CSV table of C-alpha atoms and ligand atoms in Angstrom, one decimal:
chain,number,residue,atom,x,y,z
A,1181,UNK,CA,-73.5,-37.1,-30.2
A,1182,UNK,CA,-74.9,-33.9,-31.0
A,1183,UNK,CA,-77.6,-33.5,-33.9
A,1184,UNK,CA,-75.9,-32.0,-37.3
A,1185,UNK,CA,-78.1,-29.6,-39.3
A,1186,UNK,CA,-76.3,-28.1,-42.3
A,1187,UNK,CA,-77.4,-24.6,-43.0
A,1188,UNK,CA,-77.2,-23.6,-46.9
A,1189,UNK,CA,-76.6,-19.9,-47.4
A,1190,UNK,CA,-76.2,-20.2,-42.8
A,1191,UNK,CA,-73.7,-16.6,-43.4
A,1192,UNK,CA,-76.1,-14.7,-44.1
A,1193,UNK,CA,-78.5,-12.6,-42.3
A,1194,UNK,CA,-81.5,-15.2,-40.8
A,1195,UNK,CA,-79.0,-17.9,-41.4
A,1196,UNK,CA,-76.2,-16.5,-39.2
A,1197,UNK,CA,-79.0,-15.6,-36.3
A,1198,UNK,CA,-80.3,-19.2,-36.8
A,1199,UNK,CA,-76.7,-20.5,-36.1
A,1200,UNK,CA,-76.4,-18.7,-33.1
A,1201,UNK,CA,-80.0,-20.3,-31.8
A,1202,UNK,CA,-79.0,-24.0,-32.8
A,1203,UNK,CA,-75.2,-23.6,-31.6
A,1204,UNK,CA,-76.4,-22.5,-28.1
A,1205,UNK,CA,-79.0,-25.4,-27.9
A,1206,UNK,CA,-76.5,-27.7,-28.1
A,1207,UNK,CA,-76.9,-28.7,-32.0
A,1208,UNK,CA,-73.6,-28.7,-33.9
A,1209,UNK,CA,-74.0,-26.5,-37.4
A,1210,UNK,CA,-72.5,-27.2,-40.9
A,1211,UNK,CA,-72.6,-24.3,-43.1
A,1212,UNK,CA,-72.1,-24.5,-46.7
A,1213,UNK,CA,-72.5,-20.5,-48.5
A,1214,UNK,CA,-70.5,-18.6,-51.4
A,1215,UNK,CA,-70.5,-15.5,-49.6
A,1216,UNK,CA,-72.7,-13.8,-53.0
A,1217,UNK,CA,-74.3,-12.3,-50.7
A,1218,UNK,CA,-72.6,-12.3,-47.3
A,1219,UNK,CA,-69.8,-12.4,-45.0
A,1220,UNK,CA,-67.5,-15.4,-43.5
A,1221,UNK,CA,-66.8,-12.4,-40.3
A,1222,UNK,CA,-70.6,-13.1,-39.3
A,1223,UNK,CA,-69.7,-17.1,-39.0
A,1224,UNK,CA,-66.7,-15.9,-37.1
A,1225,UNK,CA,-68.9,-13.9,-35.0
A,1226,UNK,CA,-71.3,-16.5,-34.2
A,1227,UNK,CA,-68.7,-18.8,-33.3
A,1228,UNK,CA,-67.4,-16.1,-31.1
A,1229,UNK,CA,-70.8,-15.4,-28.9
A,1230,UNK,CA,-71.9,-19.3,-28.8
A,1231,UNK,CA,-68.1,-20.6,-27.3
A,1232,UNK,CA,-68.7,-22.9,-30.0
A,1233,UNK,CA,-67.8,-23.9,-33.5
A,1234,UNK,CA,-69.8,-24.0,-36.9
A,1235,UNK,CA,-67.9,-25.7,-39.7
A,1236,UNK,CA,-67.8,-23.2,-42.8
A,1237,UNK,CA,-68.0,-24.5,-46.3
A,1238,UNK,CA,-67.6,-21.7,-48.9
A,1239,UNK,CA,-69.2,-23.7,-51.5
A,1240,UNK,CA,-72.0,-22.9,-54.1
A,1241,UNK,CA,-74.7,-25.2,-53.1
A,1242,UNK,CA,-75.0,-25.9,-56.9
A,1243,UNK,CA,-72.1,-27.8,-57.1
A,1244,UNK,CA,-72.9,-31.4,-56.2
A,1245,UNK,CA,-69.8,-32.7,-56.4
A,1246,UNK,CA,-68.9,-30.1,-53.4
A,1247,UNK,CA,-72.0,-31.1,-51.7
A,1248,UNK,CA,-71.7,-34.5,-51.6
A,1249,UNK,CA,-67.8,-33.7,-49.9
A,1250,UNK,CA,-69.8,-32.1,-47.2
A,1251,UNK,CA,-72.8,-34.8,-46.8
A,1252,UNK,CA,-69.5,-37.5,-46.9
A,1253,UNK,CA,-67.7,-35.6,-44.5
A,1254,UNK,CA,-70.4,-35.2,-41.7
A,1255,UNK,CA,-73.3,-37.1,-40.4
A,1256,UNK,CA,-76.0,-34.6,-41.0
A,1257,UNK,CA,-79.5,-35.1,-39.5
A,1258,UNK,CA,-81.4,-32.4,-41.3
A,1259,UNK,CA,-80.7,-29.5,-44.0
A,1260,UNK,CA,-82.1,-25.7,-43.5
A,1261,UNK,CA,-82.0,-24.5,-47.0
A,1262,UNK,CA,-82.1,-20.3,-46.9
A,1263,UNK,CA,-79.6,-20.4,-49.8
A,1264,UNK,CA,-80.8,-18.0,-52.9
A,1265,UNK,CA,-81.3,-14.7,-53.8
A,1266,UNK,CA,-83.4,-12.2,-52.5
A,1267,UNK,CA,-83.8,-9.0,-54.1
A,1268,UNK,CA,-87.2,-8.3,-55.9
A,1269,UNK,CA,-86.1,-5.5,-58.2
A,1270,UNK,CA,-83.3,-7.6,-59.2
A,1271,UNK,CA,-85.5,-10.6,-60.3
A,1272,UNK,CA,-87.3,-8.2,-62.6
A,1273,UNK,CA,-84.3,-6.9,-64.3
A,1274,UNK,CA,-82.4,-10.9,-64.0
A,1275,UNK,CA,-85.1,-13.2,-63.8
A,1276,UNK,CA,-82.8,-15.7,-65.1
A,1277,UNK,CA,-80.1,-15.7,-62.5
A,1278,UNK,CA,-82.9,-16.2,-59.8
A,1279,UNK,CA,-84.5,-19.2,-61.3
A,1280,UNK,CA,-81.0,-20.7,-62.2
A,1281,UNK,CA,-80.1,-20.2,-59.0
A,1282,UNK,CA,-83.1,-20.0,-56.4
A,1283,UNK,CA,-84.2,-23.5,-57.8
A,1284,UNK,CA,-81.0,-25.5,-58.9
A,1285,UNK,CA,-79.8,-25.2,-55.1
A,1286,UNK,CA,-82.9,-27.2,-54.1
A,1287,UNK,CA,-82.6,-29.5,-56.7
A,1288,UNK,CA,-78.8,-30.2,-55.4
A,1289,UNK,CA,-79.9,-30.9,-52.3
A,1290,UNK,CA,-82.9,-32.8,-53.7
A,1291,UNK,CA,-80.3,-35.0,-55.6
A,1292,UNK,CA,-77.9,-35.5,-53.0
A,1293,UNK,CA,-79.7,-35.8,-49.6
A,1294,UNK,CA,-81.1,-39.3,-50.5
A,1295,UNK,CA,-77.3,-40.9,-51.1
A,1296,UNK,CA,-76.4,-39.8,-47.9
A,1297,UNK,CA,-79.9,-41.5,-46.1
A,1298,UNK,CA,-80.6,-37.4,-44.8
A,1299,UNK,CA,-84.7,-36.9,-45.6
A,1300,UNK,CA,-85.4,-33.7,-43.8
A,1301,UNK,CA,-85.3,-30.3,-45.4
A,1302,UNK,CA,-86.9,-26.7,-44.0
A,1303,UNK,CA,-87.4,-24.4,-46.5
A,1304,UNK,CA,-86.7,-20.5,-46.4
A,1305,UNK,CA,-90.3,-19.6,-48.4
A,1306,UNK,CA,-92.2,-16.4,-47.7
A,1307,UNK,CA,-95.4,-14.4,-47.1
A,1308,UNK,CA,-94.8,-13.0,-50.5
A,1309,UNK,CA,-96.3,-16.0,-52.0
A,1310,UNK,CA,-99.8,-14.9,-51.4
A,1311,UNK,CA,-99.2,-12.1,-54.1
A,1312,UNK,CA,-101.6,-9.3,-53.6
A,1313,UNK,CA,-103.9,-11.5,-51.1
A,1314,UNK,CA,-105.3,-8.8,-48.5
A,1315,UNK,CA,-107.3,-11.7,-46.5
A,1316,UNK,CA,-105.3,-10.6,-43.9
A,1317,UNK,CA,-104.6,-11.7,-41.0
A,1318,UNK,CA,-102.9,-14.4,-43.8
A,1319,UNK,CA,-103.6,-18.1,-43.1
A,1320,UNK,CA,-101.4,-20.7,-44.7
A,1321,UNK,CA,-104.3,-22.2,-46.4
A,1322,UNK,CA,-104.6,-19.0,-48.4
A,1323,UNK,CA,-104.8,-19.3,-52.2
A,1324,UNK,CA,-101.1,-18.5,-53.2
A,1325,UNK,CA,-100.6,-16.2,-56.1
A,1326,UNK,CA,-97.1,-14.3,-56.9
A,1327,UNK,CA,-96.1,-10.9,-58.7
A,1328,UNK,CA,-92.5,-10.9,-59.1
A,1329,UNK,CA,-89.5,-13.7,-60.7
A,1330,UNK,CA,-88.1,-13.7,-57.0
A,1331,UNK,CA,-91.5,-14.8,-55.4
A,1332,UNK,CA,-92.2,-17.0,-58.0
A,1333,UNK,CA,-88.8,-19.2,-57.7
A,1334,UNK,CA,-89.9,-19.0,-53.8
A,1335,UNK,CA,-93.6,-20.8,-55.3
A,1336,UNK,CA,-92.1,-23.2,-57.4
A,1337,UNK,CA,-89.5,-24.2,-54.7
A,1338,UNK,CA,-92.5,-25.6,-52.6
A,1339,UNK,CA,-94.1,-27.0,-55.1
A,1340,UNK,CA,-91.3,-29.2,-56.4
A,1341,UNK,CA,-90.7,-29.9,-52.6
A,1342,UNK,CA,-94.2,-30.8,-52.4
A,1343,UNK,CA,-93.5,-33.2,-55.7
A,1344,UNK,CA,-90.3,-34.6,-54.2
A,1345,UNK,CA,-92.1,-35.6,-50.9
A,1346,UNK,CA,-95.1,-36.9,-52.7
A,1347,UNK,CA,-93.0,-39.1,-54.9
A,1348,UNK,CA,-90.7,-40.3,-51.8
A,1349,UNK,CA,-92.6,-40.7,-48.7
A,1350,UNK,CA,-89.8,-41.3,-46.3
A,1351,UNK,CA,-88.6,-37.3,-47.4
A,1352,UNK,CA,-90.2,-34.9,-45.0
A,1353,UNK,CA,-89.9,-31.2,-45.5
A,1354,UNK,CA,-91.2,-28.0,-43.5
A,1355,UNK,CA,-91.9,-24.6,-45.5
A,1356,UNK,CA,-91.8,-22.0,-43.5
A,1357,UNK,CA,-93.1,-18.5,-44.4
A,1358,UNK,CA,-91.4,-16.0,-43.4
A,1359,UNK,CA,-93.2,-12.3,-42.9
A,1360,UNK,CA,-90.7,-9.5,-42.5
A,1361,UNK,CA,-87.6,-10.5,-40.5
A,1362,UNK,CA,-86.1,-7.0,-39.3
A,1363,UNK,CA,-83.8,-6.2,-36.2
A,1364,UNK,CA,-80.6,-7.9,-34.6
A,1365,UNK,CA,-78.9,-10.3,-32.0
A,1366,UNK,CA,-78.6,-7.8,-29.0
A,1367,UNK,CA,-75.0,-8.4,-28.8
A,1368,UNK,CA,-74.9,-6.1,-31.6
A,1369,UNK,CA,-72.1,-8.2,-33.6
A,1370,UNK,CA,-74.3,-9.9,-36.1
A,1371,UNK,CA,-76.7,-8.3,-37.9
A,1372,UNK,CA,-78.6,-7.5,-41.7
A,1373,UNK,CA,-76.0,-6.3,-43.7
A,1374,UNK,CA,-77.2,-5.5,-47.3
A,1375,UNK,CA,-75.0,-4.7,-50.1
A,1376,UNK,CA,-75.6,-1.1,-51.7
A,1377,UNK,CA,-79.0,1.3,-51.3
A,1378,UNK,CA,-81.3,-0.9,-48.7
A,1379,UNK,CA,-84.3,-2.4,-51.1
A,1380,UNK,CA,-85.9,-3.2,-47.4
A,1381,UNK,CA,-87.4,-0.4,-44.9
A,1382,UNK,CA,-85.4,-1.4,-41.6
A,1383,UNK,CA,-82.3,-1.4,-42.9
A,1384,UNK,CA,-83.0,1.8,-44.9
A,1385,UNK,CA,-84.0,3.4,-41.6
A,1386,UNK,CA,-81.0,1.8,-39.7
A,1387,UNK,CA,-78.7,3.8,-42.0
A,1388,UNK,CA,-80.7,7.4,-41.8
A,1389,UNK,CA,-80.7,6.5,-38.5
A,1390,UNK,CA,-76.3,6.3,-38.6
A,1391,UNK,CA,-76.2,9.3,-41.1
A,1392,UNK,CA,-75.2,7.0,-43.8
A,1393,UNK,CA,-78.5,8.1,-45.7
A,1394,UNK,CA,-80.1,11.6,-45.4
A,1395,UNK,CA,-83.4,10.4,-45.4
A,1396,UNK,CA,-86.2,7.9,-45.7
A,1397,UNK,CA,-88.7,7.7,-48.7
A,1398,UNK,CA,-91.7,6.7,-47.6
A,1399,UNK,CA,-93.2,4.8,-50.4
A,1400,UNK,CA,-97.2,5.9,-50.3
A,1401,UNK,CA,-99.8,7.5,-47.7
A,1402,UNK,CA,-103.1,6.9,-49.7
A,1403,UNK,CA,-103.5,3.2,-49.0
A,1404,UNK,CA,-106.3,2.0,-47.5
A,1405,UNK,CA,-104.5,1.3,-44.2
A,1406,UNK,CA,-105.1,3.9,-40.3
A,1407,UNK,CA,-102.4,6.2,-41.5
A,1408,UNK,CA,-102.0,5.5,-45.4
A,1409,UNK,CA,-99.0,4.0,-45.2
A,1410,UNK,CA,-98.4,0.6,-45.7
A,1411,UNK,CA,-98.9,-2.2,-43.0
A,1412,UNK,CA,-96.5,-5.5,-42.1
A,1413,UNK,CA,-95.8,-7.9,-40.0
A,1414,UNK,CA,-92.5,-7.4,-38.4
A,1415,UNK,CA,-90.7,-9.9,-37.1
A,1416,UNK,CA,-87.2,-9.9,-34.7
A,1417,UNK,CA,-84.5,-12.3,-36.3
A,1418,UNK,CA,-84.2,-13.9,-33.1
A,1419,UNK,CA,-87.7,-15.3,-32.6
A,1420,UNK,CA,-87.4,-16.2,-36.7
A,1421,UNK,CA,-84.2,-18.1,-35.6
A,1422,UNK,CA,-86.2,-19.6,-32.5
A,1423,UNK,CA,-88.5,-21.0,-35.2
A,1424,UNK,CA,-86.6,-22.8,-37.3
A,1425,UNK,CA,-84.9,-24.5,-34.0
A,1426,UNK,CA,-88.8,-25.3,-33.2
A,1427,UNK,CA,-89.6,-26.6,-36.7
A,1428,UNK,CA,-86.6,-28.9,-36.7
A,1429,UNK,CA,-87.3,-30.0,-32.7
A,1430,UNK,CA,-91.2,-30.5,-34.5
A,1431,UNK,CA,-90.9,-32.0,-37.3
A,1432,UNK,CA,-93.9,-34.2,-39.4
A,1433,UNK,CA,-93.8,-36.9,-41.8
A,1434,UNK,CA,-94.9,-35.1,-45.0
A,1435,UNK,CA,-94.9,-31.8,-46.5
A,1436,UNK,CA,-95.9,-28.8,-43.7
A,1437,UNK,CA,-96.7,-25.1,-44.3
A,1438,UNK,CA,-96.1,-22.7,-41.2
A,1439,UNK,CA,-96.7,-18.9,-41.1
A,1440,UNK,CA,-93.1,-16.9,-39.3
A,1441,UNK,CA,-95.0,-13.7,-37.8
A,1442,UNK,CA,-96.0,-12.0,-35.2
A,1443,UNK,CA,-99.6,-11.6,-36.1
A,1444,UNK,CA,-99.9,-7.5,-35.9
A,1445,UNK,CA,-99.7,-5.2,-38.5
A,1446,UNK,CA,-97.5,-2.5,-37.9
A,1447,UNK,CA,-97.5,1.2,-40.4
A,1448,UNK,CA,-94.9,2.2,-42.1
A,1449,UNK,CA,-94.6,5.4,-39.7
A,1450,UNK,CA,-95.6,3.3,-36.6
A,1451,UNK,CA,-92.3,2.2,-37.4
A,1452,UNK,CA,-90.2,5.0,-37.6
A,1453,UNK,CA,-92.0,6.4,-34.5
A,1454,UNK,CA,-91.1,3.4,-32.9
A,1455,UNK,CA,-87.4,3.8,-34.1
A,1456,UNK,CA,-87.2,7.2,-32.7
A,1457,UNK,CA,-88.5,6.4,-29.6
A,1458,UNK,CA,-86.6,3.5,-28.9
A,1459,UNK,CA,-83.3,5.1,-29.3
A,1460,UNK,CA,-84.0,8.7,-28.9
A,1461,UNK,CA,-83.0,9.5,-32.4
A,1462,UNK,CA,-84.9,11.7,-35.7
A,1463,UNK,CA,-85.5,9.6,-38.7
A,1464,UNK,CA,-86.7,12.3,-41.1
A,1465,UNK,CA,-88.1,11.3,-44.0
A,1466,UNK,CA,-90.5,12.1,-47.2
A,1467,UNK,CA,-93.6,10.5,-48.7
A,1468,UNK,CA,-93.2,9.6,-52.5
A,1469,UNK,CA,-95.3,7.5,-54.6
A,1470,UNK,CA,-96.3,3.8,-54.2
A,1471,UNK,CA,-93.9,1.3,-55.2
A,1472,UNK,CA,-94.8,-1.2,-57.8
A,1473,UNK,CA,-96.2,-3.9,-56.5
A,1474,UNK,CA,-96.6,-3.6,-53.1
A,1475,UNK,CA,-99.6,-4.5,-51.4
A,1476,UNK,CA,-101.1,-2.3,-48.6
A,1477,UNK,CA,-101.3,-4.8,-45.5
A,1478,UNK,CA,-100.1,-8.3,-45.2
A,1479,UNK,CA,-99.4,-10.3,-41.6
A,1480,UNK,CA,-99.9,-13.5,-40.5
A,1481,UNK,CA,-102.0,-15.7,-38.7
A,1482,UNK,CA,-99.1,-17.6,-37.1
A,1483,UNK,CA,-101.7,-19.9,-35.2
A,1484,UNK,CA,-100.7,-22.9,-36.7
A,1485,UNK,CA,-96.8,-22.7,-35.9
A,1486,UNK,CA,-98.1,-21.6,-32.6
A,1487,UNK,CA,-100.0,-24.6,-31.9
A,1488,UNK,CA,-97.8,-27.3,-33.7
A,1489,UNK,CA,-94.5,-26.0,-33.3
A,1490,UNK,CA,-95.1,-24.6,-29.8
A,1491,UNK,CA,-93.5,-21.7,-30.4
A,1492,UNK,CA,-94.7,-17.7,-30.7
A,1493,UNK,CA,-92.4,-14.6,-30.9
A,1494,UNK,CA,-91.4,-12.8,-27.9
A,1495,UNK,CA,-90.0,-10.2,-28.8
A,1496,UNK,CA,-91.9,-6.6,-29.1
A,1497,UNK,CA,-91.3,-3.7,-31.9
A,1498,UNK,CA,-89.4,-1.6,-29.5
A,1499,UNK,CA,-86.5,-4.6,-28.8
A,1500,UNK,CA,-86.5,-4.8,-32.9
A,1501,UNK,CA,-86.1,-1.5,-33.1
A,1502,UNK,CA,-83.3,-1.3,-30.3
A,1503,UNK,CA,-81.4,-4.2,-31.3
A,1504,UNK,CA,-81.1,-3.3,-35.1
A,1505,UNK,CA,-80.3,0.4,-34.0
A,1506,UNK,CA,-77.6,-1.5,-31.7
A,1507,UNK,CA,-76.4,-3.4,-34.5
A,1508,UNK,CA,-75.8,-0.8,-36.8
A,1509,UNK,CA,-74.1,1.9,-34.2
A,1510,UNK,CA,-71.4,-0.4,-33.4
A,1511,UNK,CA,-71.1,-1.7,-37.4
A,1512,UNK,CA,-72.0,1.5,-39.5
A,1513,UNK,CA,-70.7,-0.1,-42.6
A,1514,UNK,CA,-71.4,-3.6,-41.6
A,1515,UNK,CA,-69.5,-6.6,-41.8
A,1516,UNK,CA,-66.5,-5.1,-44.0
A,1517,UNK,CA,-65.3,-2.2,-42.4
A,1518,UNK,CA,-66.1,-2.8,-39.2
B,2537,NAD,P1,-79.1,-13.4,-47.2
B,2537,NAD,O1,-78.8,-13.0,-48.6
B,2537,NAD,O2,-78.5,-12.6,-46.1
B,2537,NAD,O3,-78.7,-14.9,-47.1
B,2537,NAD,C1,-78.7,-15.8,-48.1
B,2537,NAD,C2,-77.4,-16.5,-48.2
B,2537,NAD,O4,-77.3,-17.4,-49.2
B,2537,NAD,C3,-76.2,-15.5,-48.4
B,2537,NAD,O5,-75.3,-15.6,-47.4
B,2537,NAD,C4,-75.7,-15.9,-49.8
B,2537,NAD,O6,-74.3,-15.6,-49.9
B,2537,NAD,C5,-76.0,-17.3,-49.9
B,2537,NAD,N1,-76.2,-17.9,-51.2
B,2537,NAD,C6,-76.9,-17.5,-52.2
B,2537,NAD,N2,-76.8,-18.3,-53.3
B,2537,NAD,C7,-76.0,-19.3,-52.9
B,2537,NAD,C8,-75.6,-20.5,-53.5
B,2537,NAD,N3,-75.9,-20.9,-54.7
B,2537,NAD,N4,-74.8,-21.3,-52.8
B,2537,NAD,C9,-74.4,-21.0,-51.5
B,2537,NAD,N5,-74.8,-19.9,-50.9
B,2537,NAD,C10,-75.6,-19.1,-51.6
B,2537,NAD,O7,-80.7,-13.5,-47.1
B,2537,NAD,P2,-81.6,-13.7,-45.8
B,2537,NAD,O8,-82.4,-12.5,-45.5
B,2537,NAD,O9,-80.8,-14.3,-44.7
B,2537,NAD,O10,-82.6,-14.8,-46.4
B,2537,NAD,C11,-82.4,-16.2,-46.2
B,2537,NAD,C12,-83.6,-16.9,-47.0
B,2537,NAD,O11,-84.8,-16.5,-46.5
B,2537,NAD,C13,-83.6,-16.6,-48.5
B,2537,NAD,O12,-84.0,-17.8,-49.1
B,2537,NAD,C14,-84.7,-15.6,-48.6
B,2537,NAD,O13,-85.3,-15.6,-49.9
B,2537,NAD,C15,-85.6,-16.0,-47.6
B,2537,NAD,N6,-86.5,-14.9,-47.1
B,2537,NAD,C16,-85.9,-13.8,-46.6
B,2537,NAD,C17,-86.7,-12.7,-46.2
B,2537,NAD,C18,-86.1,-11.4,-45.8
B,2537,NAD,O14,-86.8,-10.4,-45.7
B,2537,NAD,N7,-84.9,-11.3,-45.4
B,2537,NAD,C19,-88.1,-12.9,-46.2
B,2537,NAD,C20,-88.7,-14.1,-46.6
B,2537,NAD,C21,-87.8,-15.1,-47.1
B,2538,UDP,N1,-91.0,1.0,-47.6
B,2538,UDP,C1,-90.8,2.4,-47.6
B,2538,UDP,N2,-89.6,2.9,-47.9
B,2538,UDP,C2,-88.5,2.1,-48.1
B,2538,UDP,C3,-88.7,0.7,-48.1
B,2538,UDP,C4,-89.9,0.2,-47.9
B,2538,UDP,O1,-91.7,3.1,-47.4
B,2538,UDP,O2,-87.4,2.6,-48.4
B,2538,UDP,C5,-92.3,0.4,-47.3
B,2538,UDP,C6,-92.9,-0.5,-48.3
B,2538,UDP,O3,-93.6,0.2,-49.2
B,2538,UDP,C7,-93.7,-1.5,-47.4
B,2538,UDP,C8,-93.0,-1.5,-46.1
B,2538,UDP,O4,-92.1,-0.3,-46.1
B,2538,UDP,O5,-95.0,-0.9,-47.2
B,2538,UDP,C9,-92.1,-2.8,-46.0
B,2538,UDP,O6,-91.2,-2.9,-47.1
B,2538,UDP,P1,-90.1,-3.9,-47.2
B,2538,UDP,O7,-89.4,-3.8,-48.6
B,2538,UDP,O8,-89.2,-3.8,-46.0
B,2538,UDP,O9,-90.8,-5.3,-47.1
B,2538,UDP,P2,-91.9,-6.0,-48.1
B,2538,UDP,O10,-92.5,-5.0,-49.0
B,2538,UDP,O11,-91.2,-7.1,-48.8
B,2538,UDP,O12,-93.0,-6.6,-47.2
């Protein structure tokens, strides 16, 4: 019998990719989302390119008497919870819709995984968590700090994970922090697909790339980085997705913290130069002023995951920036009209 891992919020953009991995390793997938933020065409999709078949819930992972349906229905061995909202502007402005959501979908599965005997959770967290840290390259034993509602509920999600494993020793749980995922399956059918202006710089240059925007705002060039512009740790979708296969194949009694990133530091324009050279294409664009609350550099030290979980990315700046290029030629709207 194959191993069952339910994916909260798996239609979605690192949750659809993830599918993909676990499908073609042989693992069966459950996926419970309420499309807030997604697609059911990119389960479709996956199905499609793994010959295989993830069961689709649309479900809100806040309702337990749903959740329990699924956990009844299927013998789950693990959950990946990437569930939740995402958008840091938004948690400003709604602060209450992110903690009402981003932490009363952990708590569900908190309630319910126990009555159904399943004790292992991973745990969509993120490098945003070390706030304005610039101890970079970032180690997982960094002090954490955050700036914003969205990180916060991203915080207080491992600490009440942390609580919950403390308090039931037989409940094991992996956070994994993830730096910036970006790019696409190469296929070119599933892919990041945000809703409205692009808060993120990939997809933002996808669609200047595709004519769909005119140009890109670069936000700062005085920061204390080689070419003033701000500096992350990129990382493809695919190698994100190969992670979480590792962390699950890996997994520790306890509570354990892993860095998702490729280590290096890439430039805001590093990036657009890479863009344009991958795919032959001009991304103009124009420097504005910083935005609130970024921090000039932040990328990992992914040592630990590489030593514990075996597992490293492989895939360089130039695939990213083919593959998301790839994904949104053949989808220019994305998902819906495509
Ligand atoms: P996404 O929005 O594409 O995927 C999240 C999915 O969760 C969506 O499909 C949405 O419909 C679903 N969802 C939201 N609330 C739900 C609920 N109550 N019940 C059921 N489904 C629900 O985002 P993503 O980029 O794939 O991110 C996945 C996870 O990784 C999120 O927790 C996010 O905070 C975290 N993360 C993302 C990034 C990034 O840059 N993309 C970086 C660090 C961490
Ligand atoms: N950025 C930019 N223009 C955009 C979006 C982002 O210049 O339209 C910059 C941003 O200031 C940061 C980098 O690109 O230095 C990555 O931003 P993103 O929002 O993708 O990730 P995060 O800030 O969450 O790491």
């Amino acid at each position: 019998m194959p191993e069952t891992l339910l994916l909260t919020g798996g239609a979605g953009y690192i949750g659809s990719h993830t599918a993909l991995t676990l499908l073609r390793r042989g693992r069966d997938v459950v996926v419970v989302d309420d499309l807030s933020n997604s697609s059911a065409e990119s389960i479709r999709r996956v199905n499609r390119l793994s010959g295989r078949e993830a069961v689709f819930y649309e479900a809100d992972v806040r309702d337990r008497g749903k959740l329990k349906e699924i956990f009844a229905n299927h013998k789950i061995d693990a959950v990946i919870h990437f569930a939740g909202y995402k958008a840091v502007g938004e948690s400003v402005a709604e602060p209450l819709k992110y903690y009402q959501n981003n932490l009363d979908t952990t708590l569900a599965l908190c309630e319910t995984m126990p009555q159904f005997g399943v004790n292992r959770l991973i745990f969509s967290s993120s490098a945003t968590v070390y706030g304005t840290s610039q101890n970079v390259p970032l180690k997982e034993s960094e002090p954490t700090g955050c700036v914003n509602p969205y990180g916060r509920t991203k915080l207080m999600n491992e600490e009440i994970l942390t609580d919950y494993a403390n308090a039931n020793k037989e409940f094991a749980v992996t956070i994994l922090r993830y730096f910036n995922p970006v790019g696409a399956d190469p296929s070119g059918e599933i892919g990041e697909d945000p809703r409205g202006i692009p808060n993120n710089l990939m997809p933002y240059i996808t669609q200047v790339a595709v004519g769909r925007r005119p140009k890109l705002y670069v936000f700062g060039a005085d920061y204390p980085t080689p070419d003033g512009t701000g500096v992350r740790d990129y990382i493809h979708v695919a190698d994100l997705a190969e992670g979480h296969a590792a962390a699950y194949e890996r997994m520790k009694p306890g509570v354990n913290v892993y860095n998702l990133g490729s280590g290096a530091g890439h430039s805001v324009l590093e990036l657009v130069r890479a863009y344009e050279e991958a795919n032959g294409v001009e991304i103009p664009y124009e420097i504005t002023g910083r935005r609130p609350g970024d921090v000039a550099q932040s990328y990992a030290d992914p040592g630990k995951a590489n030593r514990e979980l075996n597992w490293k990315t492989k895939r360089t700046l130039r695939d990213i920036c083919r593959d998301a290029h790839n994904w949104q030629t053949r989808n220019p709207e994305g998902y819906q009209k495509s």
